[in-house]
Short mmCIF file of C-alpha atoms and ligand atoms in Angstrom, two decimals:
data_model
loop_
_atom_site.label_atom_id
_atom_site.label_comp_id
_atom_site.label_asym_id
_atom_site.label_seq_id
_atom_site.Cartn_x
_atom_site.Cartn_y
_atom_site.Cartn_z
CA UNK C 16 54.10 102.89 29.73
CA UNK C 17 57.53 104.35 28.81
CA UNK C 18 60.76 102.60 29.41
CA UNK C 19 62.59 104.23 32.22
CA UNK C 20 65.58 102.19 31.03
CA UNK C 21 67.92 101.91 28.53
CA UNK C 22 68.56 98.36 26.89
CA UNK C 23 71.76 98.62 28.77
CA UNK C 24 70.44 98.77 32.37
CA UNK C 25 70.84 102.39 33.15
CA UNK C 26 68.26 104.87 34.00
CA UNK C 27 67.28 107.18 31.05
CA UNK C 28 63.61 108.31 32.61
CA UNK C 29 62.28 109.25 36.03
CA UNK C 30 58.62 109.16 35.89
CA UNK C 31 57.92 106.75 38.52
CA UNK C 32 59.40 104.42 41.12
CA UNK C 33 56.54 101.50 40.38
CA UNK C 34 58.64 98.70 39.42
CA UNK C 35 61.71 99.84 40.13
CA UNK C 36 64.30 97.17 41.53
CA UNK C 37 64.72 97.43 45.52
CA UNK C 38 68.96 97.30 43.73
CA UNK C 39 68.13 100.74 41.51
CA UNK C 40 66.49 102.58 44.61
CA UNK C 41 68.96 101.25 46.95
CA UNK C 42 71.73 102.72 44.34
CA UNK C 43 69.87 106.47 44.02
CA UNK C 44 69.95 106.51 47.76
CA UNK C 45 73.43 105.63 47.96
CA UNK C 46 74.68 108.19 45.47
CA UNK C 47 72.28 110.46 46.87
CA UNK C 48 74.09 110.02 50.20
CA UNK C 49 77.56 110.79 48.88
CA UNK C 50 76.06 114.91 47.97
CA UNK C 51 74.37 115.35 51.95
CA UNK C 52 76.18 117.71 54.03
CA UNK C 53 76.03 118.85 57.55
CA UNK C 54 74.47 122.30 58.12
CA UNK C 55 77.44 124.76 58.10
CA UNK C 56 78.99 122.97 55.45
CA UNK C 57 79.67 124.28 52.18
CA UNK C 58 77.76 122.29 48.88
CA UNK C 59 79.03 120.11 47.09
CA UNK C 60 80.28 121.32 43.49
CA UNK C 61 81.05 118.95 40.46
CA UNK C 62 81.88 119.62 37.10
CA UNK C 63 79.64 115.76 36.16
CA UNK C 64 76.98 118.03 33.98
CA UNK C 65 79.30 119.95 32.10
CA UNK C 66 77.99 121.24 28.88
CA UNK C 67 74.61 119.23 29.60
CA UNK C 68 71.47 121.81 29.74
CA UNK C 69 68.43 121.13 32.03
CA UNK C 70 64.93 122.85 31.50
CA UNK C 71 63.02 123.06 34.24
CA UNK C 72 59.18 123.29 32.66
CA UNK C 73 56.36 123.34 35.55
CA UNK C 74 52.65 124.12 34.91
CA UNK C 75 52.02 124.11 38.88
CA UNK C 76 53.35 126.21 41.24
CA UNK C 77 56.71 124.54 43.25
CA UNK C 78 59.06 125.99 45.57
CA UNK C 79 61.05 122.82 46.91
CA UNK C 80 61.01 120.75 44.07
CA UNK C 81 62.24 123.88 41.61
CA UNK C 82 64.55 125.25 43.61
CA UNK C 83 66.19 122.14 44.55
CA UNK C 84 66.24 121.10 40.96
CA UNK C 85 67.98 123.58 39.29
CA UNK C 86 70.43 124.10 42.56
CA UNK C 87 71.17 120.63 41.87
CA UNK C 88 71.76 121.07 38.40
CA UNK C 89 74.39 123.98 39.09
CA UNK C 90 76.26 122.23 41.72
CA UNK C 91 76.81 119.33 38.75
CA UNK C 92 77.84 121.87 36.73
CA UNK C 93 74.80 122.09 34.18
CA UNK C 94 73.05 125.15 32.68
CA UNK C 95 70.20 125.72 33.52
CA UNK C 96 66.49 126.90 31.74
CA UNK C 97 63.62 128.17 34.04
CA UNK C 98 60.59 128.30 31.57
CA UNK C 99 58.19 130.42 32.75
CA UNK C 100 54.97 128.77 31.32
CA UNK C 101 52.58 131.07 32.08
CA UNK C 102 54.84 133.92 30.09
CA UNK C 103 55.88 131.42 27.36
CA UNK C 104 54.17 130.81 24.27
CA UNK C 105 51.73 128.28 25.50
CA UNK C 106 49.77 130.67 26.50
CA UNK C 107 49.58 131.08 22.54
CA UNK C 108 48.50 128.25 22.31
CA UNK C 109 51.70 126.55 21.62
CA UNK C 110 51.23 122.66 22.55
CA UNK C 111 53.27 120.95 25.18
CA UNK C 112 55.37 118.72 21.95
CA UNK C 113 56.13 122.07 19.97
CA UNK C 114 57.42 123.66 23.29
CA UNK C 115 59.40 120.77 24.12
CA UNK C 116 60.94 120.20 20.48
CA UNK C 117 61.98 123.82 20.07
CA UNK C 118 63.88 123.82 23.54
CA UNK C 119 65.30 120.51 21.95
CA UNK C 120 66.28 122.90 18.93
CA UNK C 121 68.39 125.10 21.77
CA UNK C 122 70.04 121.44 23.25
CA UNK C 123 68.40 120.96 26.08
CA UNK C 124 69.60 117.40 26.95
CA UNK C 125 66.95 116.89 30.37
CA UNK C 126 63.49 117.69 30.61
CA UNK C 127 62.66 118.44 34.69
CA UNK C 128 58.26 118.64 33.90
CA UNK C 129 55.59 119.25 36.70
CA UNK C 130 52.19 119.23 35.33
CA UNK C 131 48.42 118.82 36.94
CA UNK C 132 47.70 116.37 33.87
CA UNK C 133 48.47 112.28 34.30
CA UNK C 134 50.72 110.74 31.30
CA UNK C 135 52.43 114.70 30.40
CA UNK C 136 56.36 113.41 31.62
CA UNK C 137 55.19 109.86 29.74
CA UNK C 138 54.18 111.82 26.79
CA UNK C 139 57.13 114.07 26.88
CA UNK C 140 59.48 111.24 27.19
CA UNK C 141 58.12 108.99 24.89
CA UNK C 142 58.71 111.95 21.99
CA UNK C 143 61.94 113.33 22.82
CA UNK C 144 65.24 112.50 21.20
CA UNK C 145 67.49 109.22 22.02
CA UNK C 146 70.04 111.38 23.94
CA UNK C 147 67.45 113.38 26.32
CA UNK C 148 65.90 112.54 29.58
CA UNK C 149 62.73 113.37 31.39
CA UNK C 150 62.50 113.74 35.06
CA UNK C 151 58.95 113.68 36.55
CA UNK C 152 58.79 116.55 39.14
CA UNK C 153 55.04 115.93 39.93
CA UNK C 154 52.71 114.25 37.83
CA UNK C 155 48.83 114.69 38.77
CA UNK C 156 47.95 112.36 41.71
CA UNK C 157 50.06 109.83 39.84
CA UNK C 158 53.72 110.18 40.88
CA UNK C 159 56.20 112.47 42.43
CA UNK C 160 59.16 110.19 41.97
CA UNK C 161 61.85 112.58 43.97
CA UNK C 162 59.92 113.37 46.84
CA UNK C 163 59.70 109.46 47.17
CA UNK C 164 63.50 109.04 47.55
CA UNK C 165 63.60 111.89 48.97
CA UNK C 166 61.49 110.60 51.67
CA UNK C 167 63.07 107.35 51.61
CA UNK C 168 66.65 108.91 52.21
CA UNK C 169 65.06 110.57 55.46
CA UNK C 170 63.94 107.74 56.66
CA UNK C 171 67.03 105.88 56.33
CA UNK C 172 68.96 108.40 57.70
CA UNK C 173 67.05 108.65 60.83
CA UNK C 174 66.17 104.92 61.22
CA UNK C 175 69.23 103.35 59.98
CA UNK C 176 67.10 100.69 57.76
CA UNK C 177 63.51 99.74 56.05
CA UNK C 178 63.04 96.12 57.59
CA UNK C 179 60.52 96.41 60.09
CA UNK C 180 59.26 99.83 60.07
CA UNK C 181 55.76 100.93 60.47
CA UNK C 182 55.04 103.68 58.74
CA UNK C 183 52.00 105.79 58.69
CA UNK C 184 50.61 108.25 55.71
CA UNK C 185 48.15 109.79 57.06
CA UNK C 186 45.78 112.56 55.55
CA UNK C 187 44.36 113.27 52.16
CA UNK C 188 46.13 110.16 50.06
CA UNK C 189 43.35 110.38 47.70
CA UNK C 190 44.69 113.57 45.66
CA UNK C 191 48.35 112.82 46.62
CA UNK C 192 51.56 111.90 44.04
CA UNK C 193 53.47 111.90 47.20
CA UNK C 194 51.71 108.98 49.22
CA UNK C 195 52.02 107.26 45.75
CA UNK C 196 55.64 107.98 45.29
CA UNK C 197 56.10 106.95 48.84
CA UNK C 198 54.78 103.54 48.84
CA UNK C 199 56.18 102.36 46.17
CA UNK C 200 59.62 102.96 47.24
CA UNK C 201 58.51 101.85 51.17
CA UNK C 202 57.36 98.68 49.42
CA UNK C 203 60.15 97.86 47.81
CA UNK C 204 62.91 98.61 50.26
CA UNK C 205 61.45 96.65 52.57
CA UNK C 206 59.13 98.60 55.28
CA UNK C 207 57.31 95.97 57.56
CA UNK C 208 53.84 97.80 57.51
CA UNK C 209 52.58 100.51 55.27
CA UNK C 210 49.63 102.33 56.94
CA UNK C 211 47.04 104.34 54.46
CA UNK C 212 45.30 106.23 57.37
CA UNK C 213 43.12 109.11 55.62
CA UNK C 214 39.06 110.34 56.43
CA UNK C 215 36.42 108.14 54.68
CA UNK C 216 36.35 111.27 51.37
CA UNK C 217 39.65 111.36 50.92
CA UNK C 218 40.52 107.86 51.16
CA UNK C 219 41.96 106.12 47.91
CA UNK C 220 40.01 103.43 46.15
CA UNK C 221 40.10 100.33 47.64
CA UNK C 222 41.96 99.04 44.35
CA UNK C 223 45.07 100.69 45.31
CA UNK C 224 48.03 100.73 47.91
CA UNK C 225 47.99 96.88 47.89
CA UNK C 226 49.32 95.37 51.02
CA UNK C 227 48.44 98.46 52.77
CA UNK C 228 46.63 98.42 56.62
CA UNK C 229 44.13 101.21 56.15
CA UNK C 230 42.70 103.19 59.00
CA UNK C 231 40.11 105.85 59.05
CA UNK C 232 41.11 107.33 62.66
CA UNK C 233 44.49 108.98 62.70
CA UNK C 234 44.65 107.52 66.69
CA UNK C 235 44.80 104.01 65.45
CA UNK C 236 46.90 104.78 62.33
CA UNK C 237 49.83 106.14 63.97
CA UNK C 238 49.87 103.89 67.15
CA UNK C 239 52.91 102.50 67.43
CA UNK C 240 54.42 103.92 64.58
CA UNK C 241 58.04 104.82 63.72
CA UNK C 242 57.31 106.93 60.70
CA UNK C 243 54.17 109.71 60.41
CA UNK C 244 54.12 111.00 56.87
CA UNK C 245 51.64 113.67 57.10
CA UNK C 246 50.18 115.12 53.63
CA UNK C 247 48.92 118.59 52.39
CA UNK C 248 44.94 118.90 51.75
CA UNK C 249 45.53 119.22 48.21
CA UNK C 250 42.99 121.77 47.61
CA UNK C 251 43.73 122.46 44.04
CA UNK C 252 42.50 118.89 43.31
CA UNK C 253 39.10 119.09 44.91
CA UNK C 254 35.64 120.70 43.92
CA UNK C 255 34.88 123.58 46.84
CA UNK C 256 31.71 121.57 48.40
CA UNK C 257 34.57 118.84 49.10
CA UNK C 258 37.55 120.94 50.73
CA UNK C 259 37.27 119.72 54.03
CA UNK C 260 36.73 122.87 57.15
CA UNK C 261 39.71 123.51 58.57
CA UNK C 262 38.99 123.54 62.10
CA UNK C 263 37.13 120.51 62.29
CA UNK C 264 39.77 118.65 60.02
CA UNK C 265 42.33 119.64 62.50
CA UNK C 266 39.88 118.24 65.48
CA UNK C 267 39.84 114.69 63.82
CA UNK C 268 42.90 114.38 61.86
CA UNK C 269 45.61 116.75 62.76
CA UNK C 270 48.94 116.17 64.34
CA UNK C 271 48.87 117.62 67.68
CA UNK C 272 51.53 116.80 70.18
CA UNK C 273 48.64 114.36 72.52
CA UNK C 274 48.39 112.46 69.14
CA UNK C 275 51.91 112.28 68.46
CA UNK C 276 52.62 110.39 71.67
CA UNK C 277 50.55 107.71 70.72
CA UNK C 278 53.50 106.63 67.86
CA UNK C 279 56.60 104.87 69.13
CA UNK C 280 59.06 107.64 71.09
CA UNK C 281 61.64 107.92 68.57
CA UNK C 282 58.75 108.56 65.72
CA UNK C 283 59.80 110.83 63.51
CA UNK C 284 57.43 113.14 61.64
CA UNK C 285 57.52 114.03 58.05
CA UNK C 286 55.49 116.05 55.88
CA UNK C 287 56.48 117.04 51.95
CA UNK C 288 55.46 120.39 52.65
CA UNK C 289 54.10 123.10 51.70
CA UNK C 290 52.44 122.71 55.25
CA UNK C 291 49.36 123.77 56.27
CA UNK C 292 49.90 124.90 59.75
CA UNK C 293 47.14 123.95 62.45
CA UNK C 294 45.28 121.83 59.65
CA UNK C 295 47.57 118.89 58.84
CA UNK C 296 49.66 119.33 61.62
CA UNK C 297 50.11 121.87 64.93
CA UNK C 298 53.35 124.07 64.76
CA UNK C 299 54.79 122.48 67.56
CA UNK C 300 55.12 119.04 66.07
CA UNK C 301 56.13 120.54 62.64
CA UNK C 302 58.79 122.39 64.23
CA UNK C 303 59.56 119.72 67.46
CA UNK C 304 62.29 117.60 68.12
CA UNK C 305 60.75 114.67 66.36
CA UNK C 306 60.38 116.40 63.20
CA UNK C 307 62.41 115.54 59.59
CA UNK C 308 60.50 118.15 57.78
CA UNK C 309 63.88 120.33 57.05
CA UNK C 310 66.23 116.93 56.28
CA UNK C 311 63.43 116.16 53.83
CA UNK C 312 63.98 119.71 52.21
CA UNK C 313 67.70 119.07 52.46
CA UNK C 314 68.17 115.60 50.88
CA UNK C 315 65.73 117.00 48.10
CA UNK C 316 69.11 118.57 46.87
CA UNK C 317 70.68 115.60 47.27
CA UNK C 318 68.47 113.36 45.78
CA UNK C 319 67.82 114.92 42.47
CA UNK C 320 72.04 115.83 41.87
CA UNK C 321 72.10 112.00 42.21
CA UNK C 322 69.44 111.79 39.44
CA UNK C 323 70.68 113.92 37.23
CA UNK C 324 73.94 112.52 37.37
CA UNK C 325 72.80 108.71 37.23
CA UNK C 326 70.88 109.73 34.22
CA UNK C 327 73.51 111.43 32.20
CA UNK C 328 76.37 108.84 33.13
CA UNK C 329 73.90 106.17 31.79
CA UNK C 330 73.81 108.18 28.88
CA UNK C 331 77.88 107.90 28.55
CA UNK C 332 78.21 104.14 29.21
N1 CP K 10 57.14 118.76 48.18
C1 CP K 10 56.95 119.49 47.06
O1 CP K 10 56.76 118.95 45.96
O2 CP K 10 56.97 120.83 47.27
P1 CP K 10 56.82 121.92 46.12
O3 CP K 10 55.41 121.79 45.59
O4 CP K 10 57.06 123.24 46.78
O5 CP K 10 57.80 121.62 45.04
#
């Protein structure tokens, strides 16, 4: 596995938060913090990237994650590199390395890399210069590191804390980087109860999400809950005989508003979006009063300025 560390402590790599220190999450979060605004109120802008060029490379689609990348790049002050990959020379035939050591060529100093493949940001990082970073935006199934502080930052902000929280992921954990992402950083903050609650075929294997309750009705899952983390069927990672039919999926395991009153009253619903609406989860819940779903887009932003910049200070020190 790559070091995400330097020998001196500070972050070089984001691929994953498995076995990072509850002290480095805690730290993201709080920097993080310091970049949220109110709605109304104009972004922050820094100068803390100057001269420092991010690339953002994804092989799957992305609106959130993109966009929020390279707007937090340019509020830090950094240029910025959108490679188109499907209009670059890998369709050529030009391997992932070459790619990555020509834009290295042009001084790109942080490597922002989606990909449907597990180990591509480990095999990126683990070629590219001593000065450059990698920054997993979405690896496989594996990892979405961001969305995991992301998500953590929401839930702080709405519940004030991690002790004592039950929090429910309910849907198709199997295929998802984000339910991965999630409990990881849950775990280590501190969250009292971690709920897996998913249908029997798109359960994980039972050798993963340690420590986790798991539930195979969403009624029982999210009883009592403070935090519903819906997830997207990811389609894209499932043969067609397996994608499940929307309208009975919805029956058994969507997010209506009856369902939602079975979690505490002060729930709050989140979902990494993109949504599908009346599968995962009715309109009226996405877009109710107990709904985080637009924070999470907003402290996206936040989040990955506070990675950037926590990754090129660490650089400096
Ligand atoms: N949540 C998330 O990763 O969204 P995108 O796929 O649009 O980036």
């Amino acid at each position: 596995m790559t070091q995400q560390t330097r020998p001196n402590g500070t972050l070089r790599h984001l691929l994953t938060l498995e076995g990072m220190s509850k002290q480095q999450l805690e730290a993201l979060l709080s920097r993080a913090q310091k970049f949220v605004k109110v709605p109304g109120e104009p972004p922050t802008h820094k100068r803390s990237l100057t001269g420092v060029t991010v690339a953002n490379m994804f092989t799957e689609p992305s609106t959130r994650t993109r966009v929020s990348f390279e707007l937090a790049a340019k509020r830090l002050g950094a240029d910025v590199v959108n490679l188109e990959m499907q209009l670059s020379s890998r369709v050529k035939g030009e391997s992932m390395l070459d790619t990555i050591y020509t834009l290295e060529a042009c001084h790109v100093d942080v490597f922002v890399v989606r990909d449907a493949e597990a180990g591509v940001p480990g095999m990126v990082a683990s070629n590219v210069q001593p000065h450059v970073c990698v920054l997993s935006a979405g690896e496989a199934h594996v990892a979405h590191p961001t969305q995991g502080l992301l998500d953590s930052l929401t839930i702080l902000q709405a519940k004030k804390k991690f002790d004592g929280l039950v929090v429910a992921i309910v849907g198709d954990v199997k295929h998802s980087r984000v339910a991965r992402s999630a409990w990881h950083a849950l775990a280590t903050l501190g969250a009292a109860e971690i709920r897996i609650v998913s249908p029997r075929g798109l359960a994980p294997e039972a050798s993963e999400f340690a420590g986790c309750e798991r539930h195979t009705s969403i009624d029982t899952g999210i009883a009592g809950a403070d935090v519903i983390m819906m997830l997207r069927i990811q389609k894209e990672r499932m043969a067609t005989a397996a994608i499940p039919d929307a309208d009975r999926y919805f029956a058994k395991f969507g997010l209506s508003s009856e369902r939602l009153a079975k979690a505490k009253p002060d729930a709050i619903v989140m979902h990494p979006q993109p949504m599908n609406r009346g599968i995962e989860i009715a309109s009226d819940v996405a877009d109710g009063p107990q709904s985080v779903i637009r924070n999470q887009v907003s402290n996206g932003v936040a989040v990955r300025m506070a990675v950037l910049e926590a990754v090129i200070e660490g650089r400096q020190s």
